[in-house]
Structure formats: structure tokens, C-alpha cells
Short mmCIF file of C-alpha atoms in Angstrom, two decimals:
data_model
loop_
_atom_site.label_atom_id
_atom_site.label_comp_id
_atom_site.label_asym_id
_atom_site.label_seq_id
_atom_site.Cartn_x
_atom_site.Cartn_y
_atom_site.Cartn_z
CA GLU A 1 0.12 -0.17 -0.08
CA VAL A 2 2.88 2.43 0.97
CA ALA A 3 4.83 1.64 -2.32
CA GLY A 4 1.50 2.14 -4.05
CA ARG A 5 1.04 5.69 -2.76
CA VAL A 6 4.59 6.60 -3.30
CA ALA A 7 4.29 5.56 -6.87
CA GLU A 8 1.14 7.61 -7.39
CA GLN A 9 2.67 10.75 -5.79
CA PHE A 10 5.87 10.39 -7.82
CA LEU A 11 4.13 10.20 -11.14
CA ARG A 12 1.62 12.94 -10.41
CA ALA A 13 4.42 15.37 -9.52
CA TRP A 14 6.34 14.02 -12.60
CA ARG A 15 3.26 14.93 -14.80
CA GLU A 16 2.68 18.55 -13.12
CA ALA A 17 6.47 18.96 -14.10
CA GLY A 18 5.95 18.07 -17.78
CA PHE A 19 7.58 14.90 -17.61
CA SER A 20 10.89 16.92 -17.69
CA PRO A 21 13.97 14.99 -16.87
CA ALA A 22 14.90 17.94 -14.34
CA GLY A 23 18.76 17.99 -14.59
CA PHE A 24 18.87 13.85 -14.88
CA VAL A 25 20.54 12.00 -17.72
CA ARG A 26 18.07 10.35 -19.84
CA GLN A 27 18.50 6.69 -20.53
CA THR A 28 19.19 7.52 -24.33
CA GLU A 29 22.11 9.44 -23.36
CA VAL A 30 23.99 6.52 -21.50
CA PHE A 31 26.26 5.28 -24.17
CA ASP A 32 27.32 8.90 -25.48
CA ARG A 33 27.87 10.01 -22.11
CA PHE A 34 29.02 7.08 -20.30
CA VAL A 35 30.61 4.67 -22.77
CA ALA A 36 31.75 6.61 -25.92
CA PRO A 37 34.34 9.10 -24.54
CA GLU A 38 36.65 6.74 -23.19
CA LEU A 39 36.44 4.31 -26.32
CA PRO A 40 39.41 5.29 -28.10
CA MET A 41 41.67 5.06 -25.18
CA GLY A 42 41.33 1.73 -24.01
CA ARG A 43 39.06 -1.24 -23.41
CA THR A 44 35.79 -0.75 -22.21
CA ALA A 45 33.15 -3.38 -21.19
CA TYR A 46 29.45 -2.40 -21.44
CA PHE A 47 27.10 -4.56 -19.46
CA LEU A 48 23.38 -4.58 -20.63
CA VAL A 49 21.56 -6.23 -17.50
CA ASP A 50 17.88 -6.92 -18.26
CA ALA A 51 15.83 -5.44 -15.23
CA LEU A 52 18.65 -4.36 -12.82
CA ARG A 53 16.60 -2.64 -10.54
CA TRP A 54 18.07 0.71 -8.64
CA GLU A 55 18.34 -1.07 -4.96
CA LEU A 56 19.83 -4.35 -6.37
CA ALA A 57 22.50 -2.46 -8.36
CA ARG A 58 23.26 -0.40 -5.23
CA GLU A 59 24.59 -3.67 -3.44
CA LEU A 60 27.12 -4.45 -6.44
CA PRO A 61 29.93 -2.48 -5.02
CA GLU A 62 29.90 -4.19 -1.69
CA ALA A 63 29.72 -7.75 -3.88
CA LEU A 64 32.93 -6.65 -5.65
CA GLY A 65 34.88 -6.49 -2.48
CA GLY A 66 37.06 -3.56 -3.08
CA ALA A 67 38.45 -4.97 -6.22
CA PHE A 68 36.93 -1.98 -8.32
CA GLU A 69 36.32 2.03 -7.71
CA THR A 70 32.61 2.54 -8.42
CA ARG A 71 30.24 5.31 -9.01
CA MET A 72 26.63 5.26 -9.27
CA GLU A 73 24.21 7.39 -11.58
CA LEU A 74 20.55 7.66 -11.55
CA VAL A 75 19.11 7.66 -15.20
CA ILE A 76 15.50 8.18 -16.29
CA GLY A 77 14.14 5.30 -18.64
CA THR A 78 12.36 5.45 -21.51
CA ALA A 79 8.53 4.58 -21.68
CA PRO A 80 7.14 2.07 -22.02
CA SER A 81 9.64 0.46 -19.89
CA ILE A 82 9.90 -2.67 -21.84
CA THR A 83 12.97 -4.43 -22.93
CA GLU A 84 12.53 -3.79 -26.67
CA VAL A 85 12.44 0.00 -25.99
CA GLY A 86 15.09 0.05 -22.76
CA MET A 87 17.76 -1.96 -24.66
CA ALA A 88 17.51 -0.02 -27.86
CA ALA A 89 17.82 3.40 -25.81
CA LEU A 90 21.25 2.26 -24.47
CA LEU A 91 22.63 2.14 -27.87
CA PRO A 92 24.87 4.82 -29.66
CA SER A 93 22.97 7.93 -30.80
CA ALA A 94 19.81 6.93 -29.33
CA ALA A 95 19.14 10.40 -27.93
CA SER A 96 18.72 11.81 -31.67
CA GLY A 97 17.18 8.66 -33.23
CA LEU A 98 15.28 6.33 -31.16
CA GLU A 99 11.60 6.24 -32.65
CA VAL A 100 8.60 4.04 -31.21
CA SER A 101 5.95 3.29 -33.72
CA GLY A 102 3.17 0.92 -34.62
CA GLY A 103 3.63 -1.78 -37.26
CA ALA A 104 0.74 -3.49 -38.73
CA ASP A 105 -0.39 -5.23 -35.40
CA ARG A 106 2.42 -4.47 -33.10
CA LEU A 107 4.94 -2.28 -31.63
CA GLU A 108 7.85 -1.33 -33.34
CA VAL A 109 11.46 0.19 -32.33
CA ARG A 110 13.56 2.00 -34.64
CA LEU A 111 16.76 3.71 -34.53
CA HIS A 112 17.68 6.57 -37.11
CA GLY A 113 14.84 4.41 -39.03
CA ARG A 114 16.66 1.17 -38.68
CA LEU A 115 13.87 -1.54 -37.34
CA LEU A 116 15.69 -3.32 -34.32
CA ARG A 117 13.57 -6.45 -33.50
CA ASN A 118 15.79 -8.35 -31.00
CA ARG A 119 19.39 -8.84 -29.10
CA ALA A 120 20.98 -9.73 -32.80
CA ASP A 121 20.01 -6.44 -34.33
CA ARG A 122 21.04 -4.32 -31.28
CA VAL A 123 24.58 -6.15 -31.36
CA VAL A 124 25.04 -5.32 -35.10
CA TRP A 125 24.22 -1.61 -34.39
CA LEU A 126 26.90 -1.46 -31.67
CA LYS A 127 29.53 -3.14 -33.93
CA GLU A 128 28.55 -0.51 -36.85
CA LYS A 129 28.55 2.41 -34.57
CA ALA A 130 30.98 1.99 -31.73
CA GLY A 131 34.31 2.85 -33.95
CA VAL A 132 36.23 0.03 -32.24
CA PRO A 133 36.25 -3.41 -32.43
CA VAL A 134 33.46 -5.18 -30.67
CA VAL A 135 32.91 -8.60 -29.22
CA ASP A 136 29.49 -9.58 -27.68
CA LEU A 137 29.37 -12.03 -24.51
CA ARG A 138 26.63 -13.40 -22.48
CA LEU A 139 26.84 -13.09 -18.66
CA GLU A 140 25.52 -16.55 -18.61
CA ASP A 141 28.43 -18.12 -20.43
CA PRO A 142 31.51 -16.89 -18.53
CA LYS A 143 33.55 -19.82 -20.07
CA GLY A 144 33.22 -18.49 -23.60
CA PHE A 145 34.84 -15.24 -22.45
CA ARG A 146 38.45 -16.04 -23.36
CA ARG A 147 37.37 -17.66 -26.60
CA ARG A 148 35.56 -14.81 -27.94
CA LEU A 149 38.32 -12.13 -26.65
CA LYS A 150 40.70 -13.55 -28.68
CA ASP A 151 39.41 -12.12 -31.85
CA LEU A 152 40.00 -8.58 -30.64
CA GLY A 153 43.48 -8.46 -30.54
CA ASP A 154 45.29 -5.48 -29.20
CA GLY A 155 44.49 -1.94 -28.78
CA PRO A 156 41.01 -0.20 -27.70
CA ALA A 157 38.18 -2.46 -27.91
CA LEU A 158 34.21 -2.75 -26.29
CA ALA A 159 32.90 -6.06 -25.02
CA VAL A 160 29.21 -5.81 -24.67
CA VAL A 161 27.88 -8.49 -22.09
CA THR A 162 24.07 -8.82 -21.95
CA SER A 163 22.20 -10.86 -19.26
CA ARG A 164 18.55 -11.61 -19.21
CA GLU A 165 18.35 -13.79 -15.98
CA ILE A 166 16.46 -11.30 -13.96
CA ASP A 167 13.81 -10.73 -16.23
CA GLN A 168 13.55 -14.02 -17.20
CA SER A 169 13.25 -15.75 -14.02
CA GLY A 170 10.53 -12.91 -12.97
CA GLU A 171 8.48 -13.55 -16.33
CA GLU A 172 8.66 -17.39 -15.77
CA GLU A 173 7.53 -17.01 -12.56
CA LEU A 174 10.10 -19.42 -11.17
CA SER A 175 9.81 -20.25 -7.42
CA SER A 176 13.35 -19.25 -7.11
CA ALA A 177 13.10 -15.89 -8.85
CA ARG A 178 14.27 -13.93 -5.86
CA GLU A 179 17.57 -16.07 -5.85
CA HIS A 180 18.03 -15.67 -9.28
CA MET A 181 17.94 -11.70 -8.59
CA GLU A 182 20.43 -11.56 -6.03
CA ARG A 183 22.79 -14.34 -7.71
CA VAL A 184 23.14 -11.85 -10.84
CA LEU A 185 25.36 -9.67 -8.55
CA THR A 186 27.79 -12.62 -8.09
CA HIS A 187 27.79 -13.44 -11.77
CA LEU A 188 28.73 -9.57 -12.66
CA GLY A 189 31.47 -9.71 -10.08
CA LEU A 190 32.91 -12.70 -11.86
CA ALA A 191 32.61 -11.48 -15.11
CA MET A 192 33.98 -8.12 -14.36
CA ARG A 193 37.23 -9.92 -12.47
CA ARG A 194 37.80 -11.87 -15.57
CA LEU A 195 37.68 -9.14 -17.78
CA ALA A 196 40.02 -7.09 -15.99
CA GLU A 197 42.46 -10.05 -16.03
CA GLU A 198 41.85 -9.69 -19.84
CA GLY A 199 43.10 -5.95 -19.91
CA PHE A 200 39.79 -4.09 -19.63
CA GLU A 201 40.09 -1.21 -17.94
CA ARG A 202 36.64 0.48 -17.59
CA PHE A 203 33.29 -0.98 -17.16
CA VAL A 204 29.86 0.67 -17.45
CA ILE A 205 26.74 -1.37 -16.16
CA ALA A 206 23.36 -0.24 -17.26
CA THR A 207 19.88 -1.67 -17.61
CA ASP A 208 16.69 -1.38 -19.84
CA HIS A 209 14.12 -1.07 -17.20
CA GLY A 210 13.29 -1.90 -13.53
CA TYR A 211 10.32 -3.98 -11.99
CA VAL A 212 7.70 -4.25 -9.71
CA TYR A 213 7.70 -7.74 -7.88
CA GLY A 214 5.57 -8.43 -4.76
CA GLU A 215 2.45 -10.26 -3.82
CA ASP A 216 0.52 -11.97 -6.56
CA LEU A 217 -2.06 -9.47 -7.98
CA ALA A 218 -5.54 -9.47 -6.72
CA GLU A 219 -8.53 -8.90 -8.65
CA SER A 220 -9.05 -5.64 -6.82
CA ASP A 221 -5.78 -4.51 -8.00
CA LYS A 222 -6.75 -4.84 -11.61
CA ILE A 223 -8.01 -1.86 -14.22
CA ASP A 224 -9.42 -1.95 -17.62
CA PRO A 225 -7.05 -0.94 -20.16
CA PRO A 226 -8.12 2.24 -22.22
CA GLY A 227 -9.68 0.53 -25.12
CA GLY A 228 -8.79 2.01 -28.75
CA ASP A 229 -6.43 0.52 -31.23
CA ALA A 230 -3.64 -1.55 -28.88
CA LEU A 231 -0.38 -2.25 -30.09
CA LEU A 232 1.11 -3.01 -26.59
CA CYS A 233 -1.14 -4.17 -23.66
CA HIS A 234 1.06 -5.36 -21.02
CA ARG A 235 0.03 -5.52 -17.23
CA ARG A 236 1.87 -1.93 -16.72
CA ALA A 237 1.61 -0.25 -20.08
CA TRP A 238 -0.64 0.15 -22.69
CA VAL A 239 0.64 1.82 -26.08
CA GLY A 240 -1.72 2.54 -29.09
CA ARG A 241 -4.09 5.13 -30.82
CA GLY A 242 -7.41 6.34 -29.18
CA GLY A 243 -8.68 5.26 -25.90
CA THR A 244 -9.64 6.86 -22.78
CA SER A 245 -8.31 6.34 -19.40
CA GLY A 246 -11.28 6.64 -17.23
CA GLY A 247 -9.29 8.34 -14.43
CA GLU A 248 -7.66 4.90 -13.41
CA CYS A 249 -4.46 5.36 -15.25
CA LEU A 250 -2.30 8.30 -16.82
CA LEU A 251 -3.07 8.56 -20.63
CA THR A 252 -0.47 10.68 -22.26
CA GLU A 253 1.99 10.79 -25.23
CA VAL A 254 4.89 8.39 -25.75
CA ASN A 255 7.24 11.23 -27.02
CA ARG A 256 7.23 12.92 -23.55
CA PHE A 257 9.71 10.18 -22.23
CA GLY A 258 12.77 10.45 -24.85
CA ALA A 259 11.64 8.66 -28.12
CA ALA A 260 9.69 10.17 -31.05
CA SER A 261 6.46 8.84 -31.31
CA ASP A 262 2.81 9.67 -32.46
CA LEU A 263 1.33 7.00 -30.13
CA LEU A 264 -0.26 7.20 -26.75
CA LEU A 265 0.96 5.50 -23.56
CA ALA A 266 -1.33 4.51 -20.69
CA ALA A 267 0.38 3.89 -17.28
CA PRO A 268 -1.41 3.01 -13.81
CA TRP A 269 -1.17 5.83 -11.15
CA ASN A 270 -0.08 3.49 -8.44
CA LEU A 271 1.05 -0.21 -8.54
CA ALA A 272 -2.26 -1.55 -10.19
CA ALA A 273 -2.17 -3.47 -13.61
CA PHE A 274 -4.41 -3.78 -16.45
CA ARG A 275 -6.56 -6.84 -17.04
CA THR A 276 -4.66 -8.77 -19.27
CA ALA A 277 -2.52 -11.77 -19.91
CA GLY A 278 0.71 -12.09 -18.00
CA PRO A 279 2.69 -12.76 -14.68
CA THR A 280 0.99 -12.43 -11.71
CA ALA A 281 3.64 -10.99 -9.37
CA TYR A 282 6.18 -9.52 -11.61
CA PHE A 283 5.83 -6.76 -13.75
CA HIS A 284 7.48 -3.81 -15.75
CA GLY A 285 6.38 -1.50 -18.58
CA GLY A 286 4.93 1.38 -16.44
CA LEU A 287 6.06 4.65 -15.02
CA SER A 288 6.58 3.82 -11.18
CA PRO A 289 9.96 4.83 -9.48
CA GLN A 290 10.71 1.24 -9.40
CA GLU A 291 10.28 0.76 -13.32
CA ILE A 292 11.38 4.09 -14.83
CA LEU A 293 14.65 5.33 -12.21
CA LEU A 294 17.31 3.37 -13.41
CA PRO A 295 21.00 2.65 -12.35
CA VAL A 296 24.11 3.40 -14.39
CA ILE A 297 27.25 2.20 -12.53
CA VAL A 298 30.87 2.98 -13.75
CA ALA A 299 33.71 1.25 -12.34
CA THR A 300 37.52 0.90 -12.73
CA PRO A 301 39.83 -2.15 -11.53
CA THR A 302 41.95 -1.14 -8.49
CA ALA A 303 44.18 -3.87 -7.21
CA LEU A 304 43.24 -6.32 -10.38
CA ALA A 305 44.48 -3.67 -12.83
CA ARG A 306 47.67 -2.69 -11.04
CA GLY A 307 48.72 -6.39 -9.96
CA LYS A 308 48.11 -7.93 -13.79
CA GLY A 309 50.99 -9.97 -14.46
CA ALA A 310 53.12 -8.68 -11.35
CA ARG A 311 52.28 -11.44 -9.01
CA LYS A 312 53.89 -14.74 -9.28
CA LEU A 313 52.86 -17.44 -6.70
CA SER A 314 53.24 -21.16 -6.48
CA TRP A 315 50.24 -22.72 -5.05
CA GLU A 316 50.03 -26.19 -2.97
CA VAL A 317 46.44 -27.63 -2.69
CA SER A 318 46.07 -30.74 -0.41
CA LEU A 319 43.21 -32.83 1.05
CA GLY A 320 42.41 -32.54 4.67
CA SER A 321 42.66 -36.46 4.91
CA ALA A 322 44.18 -39.15 2.88
CA LYS A 323 40.50 -40.85 1.81
CA ILE A 324 37.25 -39.32 1.02
CA THR A 325 34.60 -40.90 2.89
CA ALA A 326 31.65 -38.59 3.17
CA ARG A 327 29.91 -35.91 1.25
CA PHE A 328 31.81 -33.23 3.05
CA LEU A 329 35.68 -32.91 2.83
CA SER A 330 38.22 -30.22 3.53
CA VAL A 331 40.71 -28.72 1.24
CA ARG A 332 43.91 -26.74 2.30
CA ILE A 333 45.08 -24.26 -0.07
CA GLN A 334 48.27 -22.06 0.21
CA ALA A 335 49.77 -19.45 -1.97
CA ARG A 336 53.61 -18.41 -1.60
CA SER A 337 55.11 -15.29 -3.63
CA GLY A 338 57.81 -16.64 -5.89
CA GLY A 339 59.18 -13.01 -5.92
CA LEU A 340 61.95 -11.70 -3.64
CA PHE A 341 59.48 -9.43 -1.84
CA GLU A 342 56.48 -10.38 -0.06
CA GLU A 343 53.21 -8.84 -1.52
CA ASP A 344 50.24 -6.93 0.19
CA TRP A 345 47.20 -8.67 -0.47
#
């Protein structure tokens, strides 16, 4: 109830301000502002994490354990806060060319006139526009990093790392969805360390949208969509032409939120949801703070970067006992410096 009231106060105040970014960065500016300026000077890793909500991202520096210096920025997402729109908004020159339009019977996302249907289309755009060699990686496949990175050679480069874990587990309503959301932080830390060891000097972590996740949707929490000609009707967002709100939801123009469009957007004022098919506890697409206020983390390696290639160790691994007789066992691991002077660890 409290979260719903906060969401409504936020949305009504934002409408009164004309949906202005009010000094904050828009999602469509992320690549040009945080990624592009450093590309000619070194190797950058750009993480596109589906549904990395603000307070979850805020825990990443702690998960990294001091191995990286980090700063966290807040950016305003692009409505409707769905993957197709949000991921396109994170691409080069999105601020001047992102368009949300209507196809024959569905929503279409274009960048400077080119239709972007999926991840493959977005990766092609990055490879064409980045200005440096680009390799695309999946966070869920860290074993493939080294093999794919061999194609980059030396010099400035961009590694694009994508992840669907949070969004996929939420939309599939897995019983372990909450654990998956937390686990992504561990996977991010491991991937960042691995890339740092491969010579990457700068990391930018961004996301397409946040989400609302809590109790199952009750019938009393459902409202009718606006009607009209709908091109998209999710639990938390309706996009189309025509339609009326009836006061239960905001009805406004899509082009107020960073993308050119002639379509209308409807979003519930609070944490209500439209009567349509979809998950019953995990939602995104709307304009609540949880869905539209997004993190960007910029990180640089500290000890990992300085120590690359400088520490030579001899390792000793031994079992705690001569025989393994149970499910649990102890292993002793020791490392000794191979250099003349002891290192600080």
C-alpha cells in the first residue's frame, strides 16, 4: 500500500513538471555520455543487464569486495519500460534517433530509421557505430569469454555483455526468482574480474528497465485498459491510438519520455495492473520509480589492474585427509610469493 501511494505521488508530481528530466540524464544518453568518450583510449566492457533495479545495483560495490572503484548514477528510463525499448535506448546515438512506432499489429522500435527486433539487431548496431572492435558476450556463459576475446587483438575495444537472468526468472514466475535476482550480482562480479584480467580498464553497467515484484495480483488490483487501437497491452503499460483512461490510469504521449512517437501511452497511477494476460507478481512497463528510475554504474579495477602480471605465486592444494569418506571434505590451499619481496594482499 505504501509503495503504491509513493508511486502515485511520484507520477502525479512528474506529470505536473511536464515529465521533464529535471537535470537528470535520460537513458537514451547513456552510451554517448558514459561509454563513447573513453572508447578510443582503452578497453571498455559495457554490461546490458535486463531488469537491474536500482536498489539491487546499489549492492554491487559491496559484492565486488573493493576490487573496483565505482560510482553510481541515476538515469530516467524510456517509456514504455519494456526490453525492446530500453535496450535500444542504451545504444549509440539513441538520444537523437530513437523512435517508437506502430507496425501492422504490434509495436516497433527503430533507431535512425532501422528496425531493431532483438538482441542480434542491437549487437549489429553496436558493432557498426562503436568505432572500435566489438565482441558480444553473454553473462550466463563466462566460459566462452576467453575464446571470444581472442578475436579482439590488442588496442582499444568494446566488450558488450548481456544478461537476461533477472527478467527471465521473473516473467517465467520461477519459485527461485528472488534468488536469481541476487545471484546476478555474483555473476557480474565474476565477469568483471575475468575481463579485468584480460586487460579491460573500464566498466559501465546499465539496464533497460526496473520492475515491480511482490505479492500476487488480486482482482481488486486490476483495472481496464484504455481500449482504442492497442499495439501493446502489458500488465503495466498500454500503447496505441485512441482510448480513454477513465481516471484509473495516466494517458499521455509516448514522445514525452525520450523517443519520437505519434502513439499514446497509458500507465496505472499506482501499482495496479491492466486486465490482460501476463505474470501475476512480476511486472514492468509502467512509470513507477521502481520501473523508470534506473542505475548506471561506472567502475575501474583497482588491485586487479595494478597487479596484472606482477604477482608470481606457487600454489599448494592438499586434502585434509588421505581418503574421501563422506559428502563433506576439507581442502587446504596455500599460496607463496615467488618473488623476492612479499606482496600486500
